[in-house]
XYZ file of C-alpha atoms in Angstrom:
450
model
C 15.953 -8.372 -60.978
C 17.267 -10.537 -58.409
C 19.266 -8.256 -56.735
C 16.823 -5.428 -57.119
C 14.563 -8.118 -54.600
C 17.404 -8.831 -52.603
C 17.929 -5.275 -51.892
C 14.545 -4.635 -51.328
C 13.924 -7.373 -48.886
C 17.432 -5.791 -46.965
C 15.768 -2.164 -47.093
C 12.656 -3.328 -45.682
C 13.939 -5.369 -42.827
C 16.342 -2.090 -42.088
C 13.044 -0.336 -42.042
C 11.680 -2.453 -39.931
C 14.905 -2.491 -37.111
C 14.931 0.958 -37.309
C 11.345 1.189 -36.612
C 11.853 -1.031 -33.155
C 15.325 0.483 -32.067
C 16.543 1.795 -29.212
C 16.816 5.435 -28.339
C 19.998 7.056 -29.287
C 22.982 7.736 -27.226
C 22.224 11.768 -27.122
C 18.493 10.545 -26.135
C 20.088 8.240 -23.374
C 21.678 11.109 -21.924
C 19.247 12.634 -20.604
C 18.689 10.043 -17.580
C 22.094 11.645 -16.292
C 20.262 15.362 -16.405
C 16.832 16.027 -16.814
C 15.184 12.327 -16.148
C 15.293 10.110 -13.046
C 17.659 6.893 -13.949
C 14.270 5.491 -14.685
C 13.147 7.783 -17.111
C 10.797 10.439 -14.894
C 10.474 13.495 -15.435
C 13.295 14.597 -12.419
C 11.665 17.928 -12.236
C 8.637 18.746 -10.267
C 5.083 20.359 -12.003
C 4.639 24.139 -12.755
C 2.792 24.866 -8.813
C 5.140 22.587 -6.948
C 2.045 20.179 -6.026
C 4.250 17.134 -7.544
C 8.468 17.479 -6.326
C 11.249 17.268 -7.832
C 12.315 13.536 -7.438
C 15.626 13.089 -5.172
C 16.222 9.552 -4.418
C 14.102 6.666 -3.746
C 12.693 5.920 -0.086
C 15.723 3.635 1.184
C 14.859 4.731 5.007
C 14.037 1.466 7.091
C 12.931 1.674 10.304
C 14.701 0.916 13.030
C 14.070 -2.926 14.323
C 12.126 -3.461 10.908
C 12.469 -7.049 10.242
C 11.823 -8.733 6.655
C 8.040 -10.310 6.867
C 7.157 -7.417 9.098
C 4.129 -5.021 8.022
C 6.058 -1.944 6.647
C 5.573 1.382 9.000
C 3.884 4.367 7.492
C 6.280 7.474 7.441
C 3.582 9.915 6.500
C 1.089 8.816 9.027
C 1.139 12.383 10.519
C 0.154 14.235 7.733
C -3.597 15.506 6.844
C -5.321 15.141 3.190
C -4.820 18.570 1.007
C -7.902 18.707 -0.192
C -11.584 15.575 -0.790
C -13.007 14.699 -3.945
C -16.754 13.633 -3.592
C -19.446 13.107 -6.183
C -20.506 16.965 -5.330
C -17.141 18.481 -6.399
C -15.882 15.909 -8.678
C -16.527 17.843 -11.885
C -13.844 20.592 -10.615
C -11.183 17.990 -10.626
C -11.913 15.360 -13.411
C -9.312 16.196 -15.195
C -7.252 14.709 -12.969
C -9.315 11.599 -12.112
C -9.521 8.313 -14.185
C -12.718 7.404 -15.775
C -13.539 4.832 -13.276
C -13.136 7.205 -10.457
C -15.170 9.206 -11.681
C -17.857 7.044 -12.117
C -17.390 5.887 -8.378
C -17.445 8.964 -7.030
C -20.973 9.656 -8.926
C -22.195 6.097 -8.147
C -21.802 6.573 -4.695
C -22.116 9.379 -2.300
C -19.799 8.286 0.401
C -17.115 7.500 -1.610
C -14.531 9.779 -1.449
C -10.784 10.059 -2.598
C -8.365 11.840 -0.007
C -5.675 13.953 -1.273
C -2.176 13.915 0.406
C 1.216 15.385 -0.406
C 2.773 13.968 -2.725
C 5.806 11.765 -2.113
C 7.715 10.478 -4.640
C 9.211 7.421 -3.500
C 9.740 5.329 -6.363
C 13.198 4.044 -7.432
C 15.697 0.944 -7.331
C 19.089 0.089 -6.419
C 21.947 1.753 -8.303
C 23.067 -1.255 -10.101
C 19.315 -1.193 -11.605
C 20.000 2.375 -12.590
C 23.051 1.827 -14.303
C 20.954 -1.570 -16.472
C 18.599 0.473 -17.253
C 20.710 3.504 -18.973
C 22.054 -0.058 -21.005
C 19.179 -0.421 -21.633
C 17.477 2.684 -23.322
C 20.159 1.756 -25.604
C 20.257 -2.070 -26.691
C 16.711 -2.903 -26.031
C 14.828 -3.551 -28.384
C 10.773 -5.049 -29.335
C 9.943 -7.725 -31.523
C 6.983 -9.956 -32.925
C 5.004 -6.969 -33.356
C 6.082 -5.316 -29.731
C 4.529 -8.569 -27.957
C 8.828 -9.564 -27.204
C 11.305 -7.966 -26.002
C 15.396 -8.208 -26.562
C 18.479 -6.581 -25.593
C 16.842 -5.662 -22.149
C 18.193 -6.987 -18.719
C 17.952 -6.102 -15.045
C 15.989 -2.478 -15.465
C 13.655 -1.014 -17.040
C 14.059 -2.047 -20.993
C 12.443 1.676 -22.594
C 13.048 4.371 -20.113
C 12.105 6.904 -23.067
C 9.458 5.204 -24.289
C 8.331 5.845 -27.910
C 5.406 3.148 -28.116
C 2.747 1.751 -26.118
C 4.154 -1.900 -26.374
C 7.697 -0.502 -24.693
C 5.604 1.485 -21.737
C 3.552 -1.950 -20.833
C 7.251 -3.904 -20.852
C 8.326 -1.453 -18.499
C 5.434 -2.003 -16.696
C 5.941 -6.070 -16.975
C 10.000 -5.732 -15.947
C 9.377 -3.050 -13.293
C 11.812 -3.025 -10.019
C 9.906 -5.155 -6.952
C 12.931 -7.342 -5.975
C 14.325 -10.561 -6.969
C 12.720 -13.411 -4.866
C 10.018 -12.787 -2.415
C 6.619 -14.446 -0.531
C 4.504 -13.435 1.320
C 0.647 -14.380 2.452
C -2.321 -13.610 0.629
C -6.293 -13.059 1.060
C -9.009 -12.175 -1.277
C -11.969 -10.864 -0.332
C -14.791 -10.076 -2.311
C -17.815 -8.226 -1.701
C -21.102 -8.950 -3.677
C -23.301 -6.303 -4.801
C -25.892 -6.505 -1.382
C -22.406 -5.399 0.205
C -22.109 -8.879 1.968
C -18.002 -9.758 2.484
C -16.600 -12.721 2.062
C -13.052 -14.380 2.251
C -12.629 -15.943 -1.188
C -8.894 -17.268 -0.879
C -6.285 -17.303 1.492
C -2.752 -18.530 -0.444
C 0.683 -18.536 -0.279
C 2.509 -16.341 -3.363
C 6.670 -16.654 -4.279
C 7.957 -14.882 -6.869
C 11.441 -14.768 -8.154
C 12.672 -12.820 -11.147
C 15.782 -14.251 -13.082
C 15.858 -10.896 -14.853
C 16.906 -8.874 -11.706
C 19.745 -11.671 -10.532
C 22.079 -8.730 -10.089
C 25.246 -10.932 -11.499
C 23.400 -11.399 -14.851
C 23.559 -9.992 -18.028
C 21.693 -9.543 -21.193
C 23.990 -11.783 -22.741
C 23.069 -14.196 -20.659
C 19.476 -13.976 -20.203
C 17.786 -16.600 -21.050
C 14.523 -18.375 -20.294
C 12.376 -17.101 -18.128
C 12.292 -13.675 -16.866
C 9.754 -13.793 -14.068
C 8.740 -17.205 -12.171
C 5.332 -17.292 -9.765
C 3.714 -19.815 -7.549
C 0.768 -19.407 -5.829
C -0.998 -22.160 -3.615
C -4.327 -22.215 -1.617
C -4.352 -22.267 1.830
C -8.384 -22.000 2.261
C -10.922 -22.596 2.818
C -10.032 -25.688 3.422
C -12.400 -26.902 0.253
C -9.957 -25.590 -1.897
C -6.369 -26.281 0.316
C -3.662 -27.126 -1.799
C -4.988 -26.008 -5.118
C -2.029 -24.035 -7.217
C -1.199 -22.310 -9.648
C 2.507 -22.107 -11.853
C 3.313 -19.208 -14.341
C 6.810 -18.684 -16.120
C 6.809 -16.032 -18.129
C 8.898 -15.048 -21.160
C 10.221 -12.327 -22.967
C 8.293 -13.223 -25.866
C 4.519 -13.529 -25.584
C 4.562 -14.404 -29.232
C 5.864 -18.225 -27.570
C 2.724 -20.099 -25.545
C 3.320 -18.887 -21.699
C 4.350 -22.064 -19.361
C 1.121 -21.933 -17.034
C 0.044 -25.393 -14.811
C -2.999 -25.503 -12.259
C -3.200 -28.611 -9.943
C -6.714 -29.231 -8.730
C -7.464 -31.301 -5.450
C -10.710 -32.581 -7.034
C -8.103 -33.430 -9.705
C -5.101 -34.628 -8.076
C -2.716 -33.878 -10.642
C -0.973 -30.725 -12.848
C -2.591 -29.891 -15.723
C -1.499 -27.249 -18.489
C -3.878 -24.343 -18.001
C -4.040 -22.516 -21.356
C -7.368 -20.928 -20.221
C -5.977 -19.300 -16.927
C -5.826 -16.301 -19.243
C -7.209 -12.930 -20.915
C -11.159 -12.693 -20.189
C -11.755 -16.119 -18.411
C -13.419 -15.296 -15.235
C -10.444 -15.512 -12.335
C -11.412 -18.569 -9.975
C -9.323 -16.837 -7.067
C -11.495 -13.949 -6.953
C -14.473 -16.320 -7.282
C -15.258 -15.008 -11.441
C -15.210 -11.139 -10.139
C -12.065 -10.270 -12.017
C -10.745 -11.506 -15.219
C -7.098 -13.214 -15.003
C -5.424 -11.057 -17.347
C -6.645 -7.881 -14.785
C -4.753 -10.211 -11.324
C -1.726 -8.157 -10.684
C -2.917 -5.281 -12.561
C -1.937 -7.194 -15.706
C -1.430 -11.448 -16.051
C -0.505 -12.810 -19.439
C -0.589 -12.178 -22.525
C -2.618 -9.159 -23.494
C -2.210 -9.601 -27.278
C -6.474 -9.171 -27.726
C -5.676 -5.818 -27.951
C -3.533 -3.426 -29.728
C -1.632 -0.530 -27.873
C -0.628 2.893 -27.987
C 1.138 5.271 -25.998
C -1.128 8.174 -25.523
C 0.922 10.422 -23.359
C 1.824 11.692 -20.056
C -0.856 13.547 -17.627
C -0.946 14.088 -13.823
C -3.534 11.869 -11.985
C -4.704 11.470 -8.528
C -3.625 7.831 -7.686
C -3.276 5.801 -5.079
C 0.005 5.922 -3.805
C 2.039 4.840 -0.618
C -0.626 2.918 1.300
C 1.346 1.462 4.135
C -1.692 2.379 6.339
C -3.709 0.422 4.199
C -1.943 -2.834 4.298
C -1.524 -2.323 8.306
C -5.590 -2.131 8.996
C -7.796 -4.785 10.049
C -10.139 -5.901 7.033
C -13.418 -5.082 9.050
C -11.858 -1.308 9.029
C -10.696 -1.428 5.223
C -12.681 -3.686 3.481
C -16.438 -1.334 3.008
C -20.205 -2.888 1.772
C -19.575 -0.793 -1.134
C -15.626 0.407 -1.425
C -12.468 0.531 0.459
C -12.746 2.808 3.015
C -11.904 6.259 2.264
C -10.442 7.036 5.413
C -7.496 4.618 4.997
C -6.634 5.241 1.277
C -4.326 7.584 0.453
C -4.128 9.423 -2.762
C -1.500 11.687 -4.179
C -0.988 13.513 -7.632
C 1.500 11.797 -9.869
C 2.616 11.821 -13.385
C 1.843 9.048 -15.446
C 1.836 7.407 -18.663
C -1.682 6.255 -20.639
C -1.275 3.588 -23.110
C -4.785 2.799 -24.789
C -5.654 -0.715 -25.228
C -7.984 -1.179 -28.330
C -9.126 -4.537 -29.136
C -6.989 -5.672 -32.091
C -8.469 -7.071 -35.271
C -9.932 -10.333 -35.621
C -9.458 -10.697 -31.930
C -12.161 -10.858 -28.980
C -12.226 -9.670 -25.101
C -15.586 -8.551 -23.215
C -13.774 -5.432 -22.162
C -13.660 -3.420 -25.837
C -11.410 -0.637 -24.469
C -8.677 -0.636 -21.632
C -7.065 2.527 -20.557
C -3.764 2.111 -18.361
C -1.876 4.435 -16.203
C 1.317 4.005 -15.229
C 3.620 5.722 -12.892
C 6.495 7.440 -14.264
C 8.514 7.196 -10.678
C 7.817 2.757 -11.044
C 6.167 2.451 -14.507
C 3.960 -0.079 -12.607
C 0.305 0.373 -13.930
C -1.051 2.120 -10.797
C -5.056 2.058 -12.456
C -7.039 0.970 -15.518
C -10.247 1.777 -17.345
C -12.127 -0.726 -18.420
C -14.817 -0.179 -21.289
C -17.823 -2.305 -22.409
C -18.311 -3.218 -26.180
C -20.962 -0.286 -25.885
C -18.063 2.197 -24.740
C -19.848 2.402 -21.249
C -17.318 2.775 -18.210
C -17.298 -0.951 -16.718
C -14.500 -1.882 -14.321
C -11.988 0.353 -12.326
C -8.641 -1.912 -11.426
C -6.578 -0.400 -9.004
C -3.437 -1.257 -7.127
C -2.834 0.678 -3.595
C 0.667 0.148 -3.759
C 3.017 -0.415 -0.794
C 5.911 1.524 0.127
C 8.799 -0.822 1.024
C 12.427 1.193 1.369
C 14.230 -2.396 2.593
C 14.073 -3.240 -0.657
C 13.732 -0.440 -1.956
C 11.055 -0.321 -4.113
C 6.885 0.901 -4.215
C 5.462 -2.266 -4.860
C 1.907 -2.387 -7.287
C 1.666 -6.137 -7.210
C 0.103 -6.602 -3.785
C -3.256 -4.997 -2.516
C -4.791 -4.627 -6.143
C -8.731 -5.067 -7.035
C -11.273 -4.272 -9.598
C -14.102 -2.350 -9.340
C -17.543 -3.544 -11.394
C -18.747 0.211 -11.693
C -22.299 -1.636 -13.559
C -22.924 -4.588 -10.782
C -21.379 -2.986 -7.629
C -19.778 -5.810 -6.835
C -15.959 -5.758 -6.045
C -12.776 -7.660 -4.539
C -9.382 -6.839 -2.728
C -6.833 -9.262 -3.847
C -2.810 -9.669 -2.899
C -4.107 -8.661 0.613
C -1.668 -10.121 3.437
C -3.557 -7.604 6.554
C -3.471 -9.284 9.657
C -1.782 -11.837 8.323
C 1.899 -13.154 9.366
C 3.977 -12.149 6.560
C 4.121 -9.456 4.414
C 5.766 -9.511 0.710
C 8.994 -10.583 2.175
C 12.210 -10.560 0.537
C 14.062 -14.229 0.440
C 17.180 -16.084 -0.901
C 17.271 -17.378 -4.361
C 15.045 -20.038 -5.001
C 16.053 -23.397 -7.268
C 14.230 -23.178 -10.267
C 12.850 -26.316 -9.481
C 10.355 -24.981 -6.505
C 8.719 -23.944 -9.244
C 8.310 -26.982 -10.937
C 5.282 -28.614 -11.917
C 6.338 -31.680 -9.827
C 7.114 -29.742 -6.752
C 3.366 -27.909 -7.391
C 2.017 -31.468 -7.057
C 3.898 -32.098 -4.046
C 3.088 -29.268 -2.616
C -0.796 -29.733 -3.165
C -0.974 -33.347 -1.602
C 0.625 -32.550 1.541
């Protein structure tokens, strides 16, 4: 009887490895044909309106200097076609829930429709990690860890919603970077305001390019952020180091100048109200996803072609009296273009609460950075529309999702433009390796008091 259990137990957690493994090596093969070394589709759509993939945008302008506001090489061209609340219903099928419902809410708004350019991609060395990758890598704890994965994306053939959000979470934007920050918000009488001005630095042990995943350890992704103003609020900051393992508590400190002193920060998470974007966004919505999101339980819908937007260089150049509208971005300066991507469906998960029921992501197949999200009330009513504008950035080379993102309340009207760094000196800027210690708890304190 006892080795009837033993055997069972040993069948059961086989079951279970083979139920989180990685794709085979014949599966794996197929990012040397028919996918990108990311995992796109390499081939363009049946009419030709999305291209065949050939390379990510590597071409830096001449005199282009690191902290400079990135040119736009498609500033010539003219939108294909306009999307208003008058013809939306002939091209919903390609439009996210949310907007949708902007484009009804409001008769001005308006999405613009250019050619479609796909510039996403990485170095070669992250190419070659992430064909190790599709693999070795592996999910644990219920999909909420990840191991096996290092410096690419972990599940470039996805076969779960929990592997498309890690891709998301380990997606190619560089190794260590900073750049300068505004949020503005704009309340529902269309009045704008500058909420935050701050200093972000990232750095990303997972893409040190000498590394392994032998060697991984810790930490995959370290952030700092620190106010700047108004002056009310100078020095305030914010610490996250995040894990592979979400299953662990996350390492998050806030210093407070009221406060004078670092403080844990457990509650800088999921549905509290985000203080930087003065209680307009949640936290777990800041960077298109912050933390862990283990309210709700995932699964990988499928893969559809969406108008999103997509290589806003012009964007991040324009001054925020041109961009920043009473009621919505201004349509003149977004660009949209028609892209593949992945929906995973976030449902809440049981026993578990979050004011927004329902959460529908998209992610690019070219980045597998989530490019929008649905939001859903507990009464399945459209709520919030996040969106990221993404920047093109070929010195690095990379499109990057986790600058210029915001949330739109569909509901209130109100809505905010966060990661912004327009007319501001420095734009995400890569830097040299940081000592782990800048992002220290002590050196947060420091750095508040001066």
């Amino acid at each position: 009887m006892k080795s009837n259990a033993h055997l069972l137990a040993a069948a059961l957690i086989l079951t279970n490895s083979l139920a989180m493994a990685a794709v085979t090596a014949d599966e794996a093969a197929a990012l040397k044909t028919t996918l990108t070394p990311l995992g796109a589709e390499k081939a363009g759509n049946k009419d030709g309106s999305i291209p065949a993939w050939d390379g990510v945008y590597a071409k830096v302008p001449a005199g282009y200097k690191p902290g400079d506001a990135r040119a736009d090489p498609f500033a010539a061209e003219k939108p294909l076609l306009s999307i208003t609340g008058k013809n939306v219903d002939q091209y919903a099928a390609r439009l996210s829930a949310g907007t949708v419902a902007m484009l009804k809410k409001y008769p001005a708004y308006r999405v613009d429709v250019y050619p479609t350019h796909r510039t996403g991609g990485a170095p070669n060395w992250v190419y070659d990690n992430t064909f190790k990758n599709a693999t070795r890598a592996k999910t644990v704890d219920g999909g909420y860890g990840v191991e096996g994965a290092y410096g690419g994306i972990p599940f470039p053939i996805p076969k779960s919603g929990y592997e498309a959000i890690w891709n998301h979470r380990l997606a190619w934007t560089g190794e260590t970077a900073i750049y300068a920050t505004r949020t503005w918000i704009v309340t529902p009488d269309g009045k704008r305001s500058l909420a935050n001005e701050a200093e972000q630095t990232i750095m990303r042990p997972y893409y040190f390019k000498e590394g392994s995943a032998e060697k991984m350890e810790g930490m995959y992704q370290y952030g700092r952020l620190v106010t700047r103003a108004p002056a009310s609020k100078a020095g305030e900051g914010i610490l996250a180091h995040d894990g592979l393992n979400e299953a662990s508590p996350r390492a998050l400190w806030q210093y407070l100048v009221g406060q004078r002193r670092v403080r844990r920060a457990p509650s800088v998470a999921y549905d509290t109200p985000d203080s930087v974007t003065s209680g307009i966004g949640f936290f777990d919505e800041a960077f298109m996803m912050f933390g862990p999101i283990d309210h709700h339980e995932l699964k990988l819908v499928g893969k559809k072609e969406l108008y999103i937007p997509y290589n806003n260089n012009r964007a991040a150049a324009a001054k925020i009296a041109d961009l920043v509208g009473p009621q919505f971005l201004n349509p003149d300066l977004v660009r949209w273009e028609l892209h593949r991507v992945w929906e995973v469906e976030a449902t809440l998960a049981p026993g578990k609460r979050h004011v927004v029921a329902k959460r529908r992501y998209y992610l690019d197949e070219d980045t597998w950075q989530v490019i929008l999200i649905d939001g859903y009330d507990a009464q399945g009513q459209i709520w919030r529309s996040n969106y990221t504008l993404t920047l093109l950035a070929p010195d690095l080379p990379a499109v990057l999702g986790s600058v210029m993102w915001g949330t739109y309340n569909v509901q209130t009207g109100a809505y905010l433009l966060n990661a912004s760094s327009n007319e501001l000196p420095v734009q995400y800027k890569a830097i040299p390796r940081l000592p782990v210690s800048y992002f220290g708890p002590e050196e947060l304190a420091n750095q508040g008091s001066r």
